[in-house]
């Protein structure tokens, strides 16, 4: 399938051309305003400005003609699993995260007994072992009643 191309709007083309003219004028003007006391730093700064202008020109070149592609329709029967990594988070926060889904099956590392009730109601698959070992005990950012500082 061949993609369709769309050019930029004329107003945007005018702004880009104005940018190119002003940028070229600025780089020419900067050559006349070098600091004679520190020419190395002046050339380094000028090189950085030329690099920035060149990068902007490349970006303009890449986006001047955009391709519009349409995504193929998804295959039937696809399923998505949502993985919720947890470590000492509050049960209410994990519950709200899990209930925000639109009915996919999901996996969690919340193995605490206090999570068992909502986990069983939600048809959640749980790992008994942590997927990743922490080098030290992590402290949750959320307010968790059971988190202990070490």
Tab-separated table of C-alpha atoms in Angstrom:
chain	number	residue	atom	x	y	z
A	1	UNK	CA	0.000	0.000	0.000
A	2	UNK	CA	1.504	3.293	-1.121
A	3	UNK	CA	1.301	6.089	1.481
A	4	UNK	CA	-0.400	9.368	0.644
A	5	UNK	CA	1.619	12.541	1.048
A	6	UNK	CA	0.467	15.900	2.293
A	7	UNK	CA	2.437	19.134	2.059
A	8	UNK	CA	2.537	21.806	4.728
A	9	UNK	CA	-0.060	24.555	4.674
A	10	UNK	CA	1.002	27.775	2.922
A	11	UNK	CA	1.037	29.743	6.195
A	12	UNK	CA	3.427	27.234	7.756
A	13	UNK	CA	5.599	27.291	4.652
A	14	UNK	CA	5.818	31.077	4.960
A	15	UNK	CA	6.838	30.839	8.632
A	16	UNK	CA	9.510	28.273	7.767
A	17	UNK	CA	10.897	30.418	4.952
A	18	UNK	CA	10.931	33.412	7.323
A	19	UNK	CA	12.836	31.292	9.871
A	20	UNK	CA	15.405	30.284	7.243
A	21	UNK	CA	15.952	33.889	6.114
A	22	UNK	CA	16.218	35.263	9.666
A	23	UNK	CA	18.450	32.361	10.743
A	24	UNK	CA	20.847	32.894	7.836
A	25	UNK	CA	20.900	36.650	8.554
A	26	UNK	CA	21.586	35.981	12.265
A	27	UNK	CA	24.487	33.613	11.536
A	28	UNK	CA	25.978	36.193	9.165
A	29	UNK	CA	25.570	38.944	11.791
A	30	UNK	CA	27.158	36.751	14.495
A	31	UNK	CA	30.362	36.549	12.436
A	32	UNK	CA	30.760	40.311	12.888
A	33	UNK	CA	30.158	40.273	16.662
A	34	UNK	CA	32.899	37.922	17.797
A	35	UNK	CA	34.615	38.707	21.087
A	36	UNK	CA	38.205	39.515	20.126
A	37	UNK	CA	39.428	38.867	23.668
A	38	UNK	CA	38.229	35.239	23.595
A	39	UNK	CA	38.153	33.954	19.992
A	40	UNK	CA	38.125	30.255	20.983
A	41	UNK	CA	34.933	30.630	22.982
A	42	UNK	CA	33.409	32.795	20.266
A	43	UNK	CA	34.073	30.115	17.645
A	44	UNK	CA	32.741	27.382	19.942
A	45	UNK	CA	29.537	29.335	20.537
A	46	UNK	CA	29.204	30.087	16.835
A	47	UNK	CA	29.728	26.404	16.021
A	48	UNK	CA	26.963	25.459	18.463
A	49	UNK	CA	24.631	28.006	16.868
A	50	UNK	CA	25.426	26.726	13.357
A	51	UNK	CA	24.835	23.162	14.546
A	52	UNK	CA	21.460	24.170	16.027
A	53	UNK	CA	20.445	25.941	12.828
A	54	UNK	CA	21.564	22.964	10.711
A	55	UNK	CA	19.573	20.601	12.956
A	56	UNK	CA	16.471	22.786	12.570
A	57	UNK	CA	16.923	22.827	8.781
A	58	UNK	CA	17.145	19.024	8.737
A	59	UNK	CA	13.986	18.811	10.835
A	60	UNK	CA	12.195	21.123	8.408
A	61	UNK	CA	13.417	19.036	5.472
A	62	UNK	CA	12.076	15.846	7.069
A	63	UNK	CA	8.650	17.294	7.901
A	64	UNK	CA	8.022	19.360	4.770
A	65	UNK	CA	6.153	16.513	3.111
A	66	UNK	CA	4.435	14.236	5.620
A	67	UNK	CA	3.178	10.786	4.754
A	68	UNK	CA	-0.264	9.788	5.995
A	69	UNK	CA	-0.432	6.093	6.662
A	70	UNK	CA	-3.496	4.192	7.769
A	71	UNK	CA	-3.025	1.391	10.257
A	72	UNK	CA	-4.296	-2.030	9.210
A	73	UNK	CA	-7.271	-3.296	11.202
A	74	UNK	CA	-6.331	-5.455	14.201
A	75	UNK	CA	-6.719	-9.201	13.942
A	76	UNK	CA	-9.736	-10.730	15.645
A	77	UNK	CA	-9.313	-12.425	18.990
A	78	UNK	CA	-6.308	-10.467	20.217
A	79	UNK	CA	-5.872	-10.198	23.969
A	80	UNK	CA	-3.808	-7.834	26.102
A	81	UNK	CA	-2.360	-8.593	29.516
A	82	UNK	CA	-1.670	-5.679	31.850
A	83	UNK	CA	1.266	-6.108	34.236
A	84	UNK	CA	1.130	-4.011	37.416
A	85	UNK	CA	4.488	-4.109	39.242
A	86	UNK	CA	4.032	-3.448	42.963
A	87	UNK	CA	6.237	-3.259	46.019
A	88	UNK	CA	4.729	-2.130	49.336
A	89	UNK	CA	2.060	-0.008	47.638
A	90	UNK	CA	-1.231	0.771	49.327
A	91	UNK	CA	-3.962	-1.742	48.483
A	92	UNK	CA	-6.377	1.018	47.475
A	93	UNK	CA	-3.908	2.436	44.952
A	94	UNK	CA	-3.297	-0.994	43.388
A	95	UNK	CA	-7.055	-1.682	43.352
A	96	UNK	CA	-7.818	1.601	41.556
A	97	UNK	CA	-5.061	0.897	39.039
A	98	UNK	CA	-6.433	-2.577	38.355
A	99	UNK	CA	-10.041	-1.387	38.093
A	100	UNK	CA	-9.057	1.295	35.565
A	101	UNK	CA	-8.635	-1.406	32.948
A	102	UNK	CA	-11.231	-2.200	30.291
A	103	UNK	CA	-11.549	-5.903	31.100
A	104	UNK	CA	-8.242	-7.442	30.025
A	105	UNK	CA	-6.724	-10.145	32.169
A	106	UNK	CA	-3.838	-8.785	34.213
A	107	UNK	CA	-0.813	-9.933	36.168
A	108	UNK	CA	0.428	-8.516	39.441
A	109	UNK	CA	3.158	-9.046	41.995
A	110	UNK	CA	0.874	-8.063	44.882
A	111	UNK	CA	1.096	-11.274	46.896
A	112	UNK	CA	0.154	-9.829	50.267
A	113	UNK	CA	-2.763	-11.450	52.051
A	114	UNK	CA	-4.510	-8.103	52.283
A	115	UNK	CA	-4.740	-8.038	48.450
A	116	UNK	CA	-6.202	-11.536	48.178
A	117	UNK	CA	-9.872	-10.507	48.315
A	118	UNK	CA	-9.896	-8.090	45.365
A	119	UNK	CA	-7.340	-10.208	43.489
A	120	UNK	CA	-9.650	-13.219	43.530
A	121	UNK	CA	-12.681	-11.142	42.492
A	122	UNK	CA	-10.787	-9.659	39.556
A	123	UNK	CA	-9.499	-12.965	38.112
A	124	UNK	CA	-5.941	-11.800	38.587
A	125	UNK	CA	-2.860	-13.972	38.020
A	126	UNK	CA	-0.213	-13.512	40.714
A	127	UNK	CA	3.446	-14.425	40.911
A	128	UNK	CA	4.577	-15.841	44.230
A	129	UNK	CA	8.205	-14.861	43.655
A	130	UNK	CA	9.287	-11.317	42.812
A	131	UNK	CA	10.220	-10.831	39.186
A	132	UNK	CA	13.166	-8.626	40.065
A	133	UNK	CA	15.188	-8.728	43.265
A	134	UNK	CA	15.722	-5.379	44.939
A	135	UNK	CA	19.217	-4.727	46.337
A	136	UNK	CA	17.621	-3.211	49.442
A	137	UNK	CA	14.125	-2.843	50.771
A	138	UNK	CA	12.272	-0.233	48.719
A	139	UNK	CA	10.091	2.356	50.381
A	140	UNK	CA	6.884	3.175	48.565
A	141	UNK	CA	6.167	6.753	47.609
A	142	UNK	CA	2.507	6.272	48.497
A	143	UNK	CA	1.265	6.278	52.064
A	144	UNK	CA	1.239	2.592	52.937
A	145	UNK	CA	0.433	1.568	56.488
A	146	UNK	CA	2.562	-1.551	56.359
A	147	UNK	CA	5.738	-0.063	54.876
A	148	UNK	CA	8.636	0.014	57.324
A	149	UNK	CA	11.748	2.094	56.951
A	150	UNK	CA	15.050	0.269	57.145
